[in-house]
Amino acid sequence: MNKQNSMFKPTAKAFVFLVFACLAAGHASAQYWYANPDASGADWRDYFKNFNTEDNGGTTPTVSIVNNSTYGNVWRINKPAGAKRAEFSRAQLSSVDYNFVAGNTYYIGFRFRADVLNNITLEDDDVTVFQWKSAGSGMMQNYPFNMEWNPKTKEYCLNLYGPTTTGQSQSSRKATVWKSTLNENQWVTIVIGFKFSTDPGDGWVSLWKNGSKQTLSNVETGSNYSISTFGDSNRKAYHRTKDGSYTYPKWGAYNESSRKYNLNVELSDLRIDTSYSSARPQ
């Protein structure tokens, strides 16, 4: 596995070192972000603003670094049964939120697997394992898109959410544009590309699974939303991707239906950049 060996701490000196290391490795963007668990003394606080554990039902979600025989050190998030969420949120460069600029195109890459630890009857409920989350004033979507995994059916899906208006529920504005199967403890490599825009005719979302660009369609839609335009031979869905005062990524386990599960989520090669090639997990 081709790992980056550079380490950054939340200092200006380290940020400069990261940028030059990335340029030397062929990463042309100063916006390159890599949450590297192999770095000496690595700590999640070096790369993320928060580890969200609200609504934890009296439990204690945890983060650790564990060694995987194939991928080396990986991040492990444990969401205990009873907790609603355990999520990394808000990628940071040198203690400053990653700056997603309107009109630009970004790629978020990661390798992921999930494991249900408690011996319970699996139910047909989705667990949110990635969110592109809205926050602040003017928020209309809550999350413009997310990815969910169902422990019972093993369905793994990409959902796009349209803006809500008075009297509309979030679920009625949900369009599932891609579904696949992902077994428990099975690794998958994901890259999500998107143009960051409030204009649904300008913003778009694309998806790569295990290095292959995926075909998107209106697999399932809510009563008030579906994707009206696809491009790039149906491998790009036009959609509003910028919402609220700011929008940011979250990785882990979340939502009310996840409370029943004692769940490990493991993540490796989390990257963000302005090109697919440098955001793709190695």
CSV table of C-alpha atoms in Angstrom, one decimal:
chain,number,residue,atom,x,y,z
A,1,MET,CA,0.0,0.0,0.0
A,2,ASN,CA,1.3,3.4,-0.9
A,3,LYS,CA,1.1,5.5,2.3
A,4,GLN,CA,2.0,9.1,2.7
A,5,ASN,CA,4.7,9.4,5.4
A,6,SER,CA,4.3,13.1,6.1
A,7,MET,CA,2.8,14.1,9.4
A,8,PHE,CA,1.0,17.4,10.2
A,9,LYS,CA,0.2,18.9,13.5
A,10,PRO,CA,-2.0,21.9,14.0
A,11,THR,CA,0.9,24.4,13.4
A,12,ALA,CA,1.7,26.7,10.5
A,13,LYS,CA,5.1,25.0,10.2
A,14,ALA,CA,3.5,21.6,9.8
A,15,PHE,CA,1.0,22.9,7.3
A,16,VAL,CA,3.7,24.2,5.1
A,17,PHE,CA,5.5,20.9,5.4
A,18,LEU,CA,2.3,19.0,4.4
A,19,VAL,CA,1.8,21.2,1.3
A,20,PHE,CA,5.4,20.7,0.1
A,21,ALA,CA,5.3,17.0,0.8
A,22,CYS,CA,2.1,16.7,-1.3
A,23,LEU,CA,3.6,18.7,-4.1
A,24,ALA,CA,6.7,16.5,-4.1
A,25,ALA,CA,4.4,13.4,-4.2
A,26,GLY,CA,2.6,14.8,-7.3
A,27,HIS,CA,-0.4,16.3,-5.5
A,28,ALA,CA,-0.9,19.6,-7.2
A,29,SER,CA,-3.4,21.1,-4.8
A,30,ALA,CA,-2.5,23.0,-1.6
A,31,GLN,CA,-6.0,21.9,-0.5
A,32,TYR,CA,-4.9,18.3,-0.1
A,33,TRP,CA,-6.0,16.7,3.2
A,34,TYR,CA,-5.1,13.3,4.4
A,35,ALA,CA,-6.1,11.9,7.9
A,36,ASN,CA,-3.1,9.7,8.3
A,37,PRO,CA,-3.3,7.1,11.2
A,38,ASP,CA,0.3,6.0,10.4
A,39,ALA,CA,1.8,9.3,11.4
A,40,SER,CA,3.9,9.2,14.5
A,41,GLY,CA,1.7,10.1,17.5
A,42,ALA,CA,-1.3,10.4,15.3
A,43,ASP,CA,-4.4,11.7,17.0
A,44,TRP,CA,-7.9,12.3,15.5
A,45,ARG,CA,-7.7,15.9,16.8
A,46,ASP,CA,-4.9,16.6,14.3
A,47,TYR,CA,-7.3,16.1,11.4
A,48,PHE,CA,-10.9,16.7,12.6
A,49,LYS,CA,-12.5,19.5,14.5
A,50,ASN,CA,-14.9,17.2,16.4
A,51,PHE,CA,-15.7,13.7,17.3
A,52,ASN,CA,-19.5,14.0,17.7
A,53,THR,CA,-21.0,11.8,20.4
A,54,GLU,CA,-24.2,13.7,21.4
A,55,ASP,CA,-27.4,11.8,22.3
A,56,ASN,CA,-25.2,8.9,23.5
A,57,GLY,CA,-27.7,7.3,25.9
A,58,GLY,CA,-25.2,7.3,28.8
A,59,THR,CA,-22.6,5.4,26.7
A,60,THR,CA,-19.1,6.3,25.7
A,61,PRO,CA,-18.3,6.2,22.0
A,62,THR,CA,-14.6,5.8,21.3
A,63,VAL,CA,-11.9,6.4,18.7
A,64,SER,CA,-8.8,4.2,18.4
A,65,ILE,CA,-6.1,3.3,15.9
A,66,VAL,CA,-5.8,-0.4,15.1
A,67,ASN,CA,-3.6,-2.4,12.8
A,68,ASN,CA,-5.1,-4.1,9.8
A,69,SER,CA,-3.1,-6.9,8.1
A,70,THR,CA,-3.9,-5.5,4.6
A,71,TYR,CA,-4.1,-1.7,5.1
A,72,GLY,CA,-1.9,-1.0,8.1
A,73,ASN,CA,-3.1,1.4,10.8
A,74,VAL,CA,-6.8,2.4,10.4
A,75,TRP,CA,-9.2,4.5,12.4
A,76,ARG,CA,-11.7,2.6,14.4
A,77,ILE,CA,-14.9,4.3,15.7
A,78,ASN,CA,-17.0,2.3,18.2
A,79,LYS,CA,-20.6,3.4,18.6
A,80,PRO,CA,-22.1,1.5,21.6
A,81,ALA,CA,-25.6,0.2,21.7
A,82,GLY,CA,-27.8,3.0,23.0
A,83,ALA,CA,-25.8,5.8,21.3
A,84,LYS,CA,-27.3,7.7,18.4
A,85,ARG,CA,-24.0,8.9,16.9
A,86,ALA,CA,-20.2,8.5,16.8
A,87,GLU,CA,-18.7,10.5,14.0
A,88,PHE,CA,-15.6,12.4,12.9
A,89,SER,CA,-16.7,15.8,11.6
A,90,ARG,CA,-15.2,18.9,9.9
A,91,ALA,CA,-11.8,18.1,8.3
A,92,GLN,CA,-9.2,20.6,9.3
A,93,LEU,CA,-5.9,21.9,7.9
A,94,SER,CA,-3.7,23.4,10.6
A,95,SER,CA,-6.6,23.7,13.1
A,96,VAL,CA,-8.7,25.6,10.5
A,97,ASP,CA,-11.8,24.0,8.8
A,98,TYR,CA,-11.1,22.8,5.3
A,99,ASN,CA,-12.2,25.6,3.0
A,100,PHE,CA,-14.8,24.4,0.5
A,101,VAL,CA,-15.2,27.2,-2.0
A,102,ALA,CA,-18.5,27.7,-3.9
A,103,GLY,CA,-18.1,26.9,-7.6
A,104,ASN,CA,-15.1,24.5,-7.1
A,105,THR,CA,-15.1,20.8,-7.6
A,106,TYR,CA,-13.9,18.4,-4.7
A,107,TYR,CA,-13.3,14.7,-4.2
A,108,ILE,CA,-13.7,13.0,-0.9
A,109,GLY,CA,-12.1,9.5,-0.7
A,110,PHE,CA,-12.1,6.9,2.0
A,111,ARG,CA,-11.9,3.1,2.6
A,112,PHE,CA,-14.6,1.8,4.9
A,113,ARG,CA,-16.1,-1.3,6.6
A,114,ALA,CA,-18.6,-1.9,9.4
A,115,ASP,CA,-19.0,-4.7,12.0
A,116,VAL,CA,-22.1,-5.3,14.3
A,117,LEU,CA,-20.7,-6.6,17.6
A,118,ASN,CA,-23.8,-7.3,19.7
A,119,ASN,CA,-25.8,-10.5,19.2
A,120,ILE,CA,-29.2,-9.1,18.3
A,121,THR,CA,-31.8,-9.6,15.6
A,122,LEU,CA,-30.8,-7.4,12.7
A,123,GLU,CA,-33.5,-5.1,11.5
A,124,ASP,CA,-34.2,-3.5,8.2
A,125,ASP,CA,-33.0,-0.1,9.2
A,126,ASP,CA,-30.2,2.1,7.7
A,127,VAL,CA,-27.2,3.4,9.5
A,128,THR,CA,-25.8,6.6,8.2
A,129,VAL,CA,-22.0,6.1,7.7
A,130,PHE,CA,-21.2,9.3,5.8
A,131,GLN,CA,-22.8,12.7,5.7
A,132,TRP,CA,-22.2,15.9,3.7
A,133,LYS,CA,-23.7,18.0,6.4
A,134,SER,CA,-25.2,21.5,6.4
A,135,ALA,CA,-25.0,23.9,9.3
A,136,GLY,CA,-25.7,27.5,10.1
A,137,SER,CA,-28.3,30.0,8.8
A,138,GLY,CA,-30.3,29.4,5.6
A,139,MET,CA,-30.1,25.6,6.0
A,140,MET,CA,-32.7,23.9,3.7
A,141,GLN,CA,-31.3,20.4,3.3
A,142,ASN,CA,-29.8,19.2,6.6
A,143,TYR,CA,-27.5,17.1,4.5
A,144,PRO,CA,-27.3,17.5,0.7
A,145,PHE,CA,-26.1,13.9,0.4
A,146,ASN,CA,-25.2,11.0,2.6
A,147,MET,CA,-24.3,7.3,2.4
A,148,GLU,CA,-26.2,4.6,4.4
A,149,TRP,CA,-25.6,0.9,5.2
A,150,ASN,CA,-28.2,-1.6,6.2
A,151,PRO,CA,-26.9,-4.3,8.6
A,152,LYS,CA,-29.7,-6.7,7.7
A,153,THR,CA,-30.1,-6.3,3.9
A,154,LYS,CA,-26.4,-5.3,3.4
A,155,GLU,CA,-27.5,-2.5,1.1
A,156,TYR,CA,-25.1,0.3,0.7
A,157,CYS,CA,-26.5,3.4,-0.9
A,158,LEU,CA,-26.0,7.0,-1.9
A,159,ASN,CA,-28.8,9.4,-1.2
A,160,LEU,CA,-29.3,13.0,-2.4
A,161,TYR,CA,-31.7,15.3,-0.5
A,162,GLY,CA,-33.5,18.2,-2.1
A,163,PRO,CA,-34.3,21.5,-0.2
A,164,THR,CA,-37.3,21.3,2.0
A,165,THR,CA,-40.2,23.8,2.3
A,166,THR,CA,-42.8,24.3,4.9
A,167,GLY,CA,-44.8,21.1,5.5
A,168,GLN,CA,-42.4,18.8,3.7
A,169,SER,CA,-40.4,16.1,5.6
A,170,GLN,CA,-36.8,15.3,4.9
A,171,SER,CA,-37.7,11.8,3.8
A,172,SER,CA,-40.0,13.1,1.2
A,173,ARG,CA,-37.1,15.0,-0.4
A,174,LYS,CA,-34.8,11.9,-0.5
A,175,ALA,CA,-33.6,10.4,-3.8
A,176,THR,CA,-31.5,7.3,-3.7
A,177,VAL,CA,-29.4,7.3,-6.8
A,178,TRP,CA,-27.2,4.3,-6.2
A,179,LYS,CA,-27.4,1.0,-4.4
A,180,SER,CA,-24.9,-1.8,-4.0
A,181,THR,CA,-24.3,-4.7,-1.6
A,182,LEU,CA,-21.7,-4.5,1.2
A,183,ASN,CA,-21.3,-7.4,3.6
A,184,GLU,CA,-20.3,-7.0,7.2
A,185,ASN,CA,-16.6,-6.6,7.6
A,186,GLN,CA,-16.1,-6.2,3.9
A,187,TRP,CA,-13.8,-3.3,2.9
A,188,VAL,CA,-15.0,-0.9,0.2
A,189,THR,CA,-13.1,2.1,-1.4
A,190,ILE,CA,-15.2,5.1,-2.1
A,191,VAL,CA,-14.6,8.5,-3.8
A,192,ILE,CA,-17.4,11.1,-4.0
A,193,GLY,CA,-16.9,13.9,-6.4
A,194,PHE,CA,-19.1,17.0,-6.4
A,195,LYS,CA,-19.3,20.5,-7.6
A,196,PHE,CA,-20.0,22.8,-4.7
A,197,SER,CA,-23.0,24.9,-5.7
A,198,THR,CA,-26.5,26.1,-4.5
A,199,ASP,CA,-27.7,25.9,-8.1
A,200,PRO,CA,-29.2,22.4,-8.7
A,201,GLY,CA,-28.4,22.9,-12.4
A,202,ASP,CA,-24.8,23.6,-11.7
A,203,GLY,CA,-23.9,21.4,-8.7
A,204,TRP,CA,-23.4,17.7,-9.3
A,205,VAL,CA,-22.4,14.5,-7.5
A,206,SER,CA,-20.5,11.5,-8.9
A,207,LEU,CA,-19.4,8.3,-7.2
A,208,TRP,CA,-16.6,5.8,-7.6
A,209,LYS,CA,-16.6,2.3,-5.9
A,210,ASN,CA,-13.4,0.3,-5.8
A,211,GLY,CA,-11.9,2.5,-8.6
A,212,SER,CA,-14.9,2.2,-10.9
A,213,LYS,CA,-17.1,5.2,-11.7
A,214,GLN,CA,-20.7,4.3,-11.0
A,215,THR,CA,-23.9,4.7,-13.0
A,216,LEU,CA,-26.5,6.8,-11.1
A,217,SER,CA,-30.3,6.8,-11.5
A,218,ASN,CA,-33.5,7.5,-9.5
A,219,VAL,CA,-33.5,4.1,-7.8
A,220,GLU,CA,-35.9,5.2,-5.1
A,221,THR,CA,-37.5,8.7,-4.6
A,222,GLY,CA,-39.5,10.5,-2.1
A,223,SER,CA,-42.9,12.0,-2.8
A,224,ASN,CA,-41.4,15.5,-3.4
A,225,TYR,CA,-38.0,15.0,-5.0
A,226,SER,CA,-36.1,13.2,-7.7
A,227,ILE,CA,-33.1,14.0,-9.8
A,228,SER,CA,-34.3,15.5,-13.1
A,229,THR,CA,-30.9,15.7,-14.9
A,230,PHE,CA,-28.1,13.2,-15.2
A,231,GLY,CA,-24.9,13.7,-17.3
A,232,ASP,CA,-21.7,11.9,-18.3
A,233,SER,CA,-23.6,8.9,-19.5
A,234,ASN,CA,-25.6,8.8,-16.2
A,235,ARG,CA,-22.5,8.9,-14.0
A,236,LYS,CA,-23.2,12.4,-12.8
A,237,ALA,CA,-26.4,13.6,-10.9
A,238,TYR,CA,-27.1,17.4,-11.0
A,239,HIS,CA,-28.1,18.5,-7.6
A,240,ARG,CA,-27.8,21.3,-5.0
A,241,THR,CA,-24.6,20.5,-2.9
A,242,LYS,CA,-24.1,23.7,-1.0
A,243,ASP,CA,-26.4,24.5,1.9
A,244,GLY,CA,-26.6,26.7,5.0
A,245,SER,CA,-23.7,28.9,6.1
A,246,TYR,CA,-21.2,26.0,5.7
A,247,THR,CA,-21.2,22.4,4.6
A,248,TYR,CA,-18.8,19.7,5.8
A,249,PRO,CA,-18.1,16.0,5.8
A,250,LYS,CA,-18.8,13.5,8.6
A,251,TRP,CA,-17.7,9.8,8.9
A,252,GLY,CA,-18.8,7.2,11.4
A,253,ALA,CA,-22.2,5.9,12.5
A,254,TYR,CA,-25.4,8.0,13.0
A,255,ASN,CA,-29.2,8.1,13.3
A,256,GLU,CA,-31.9,7.0,15.6
A,257,SER,CA,-32.2,3.5,14.1
A,258,SER,CA,-28.5,2.9,14.8
A,259,ARG,CA,-29.1,3.0,18.6
A,260,LYS,CA,-29.8,-0.8,18.8
A,261,TYR,CA,-26.3,-1.6,17.4
A,262,ASN,CA,-23.0,-1.9,19.0
A,263,LEU,CA,-21.1,-1.0,15.9
A,264,ASN,CA,-17.5,-0.7,14.8
A,265,VAL,CA,-16.7,1.5,11.8
A,266,GLU,CA,-13.2,1.3,10.5
A,267,LEU,CA,-11.8,3.9,8.1
A,268,SER,CA,-8.6,4.3,6.2
A,269,ASP,CA,-7.1,6.6,3.6
A,270,LEU,CA,-9.4,9.5,4.2
A,271,ARG,CA,-8.5,12.1,1.7
A,272,ILE,CA,-9.9,15.3,0.2
A,273,ASP,CA,-8.6,17.2,-2.8
A,274,THR,CA,-9.6,18.9,-6.0
A,275,SER,CA,-8.7,16.0,-8.3
A,276,TYR,CA,-9.9,12.4,-8.3
A,277,SER,CA,-6.4,10.9,-8.6
A,278,SER,CA,-5.1,12.4,-5.4
A,279,ALA,CA,-8.3,11.9,-3.4
A,280,ARG,CA,-8.5,8.2,-4.4
A,281,PRO,CA,-7.4,5.9,-1.6
A,282,GLN,CA,-4.1,4.2,-2.4
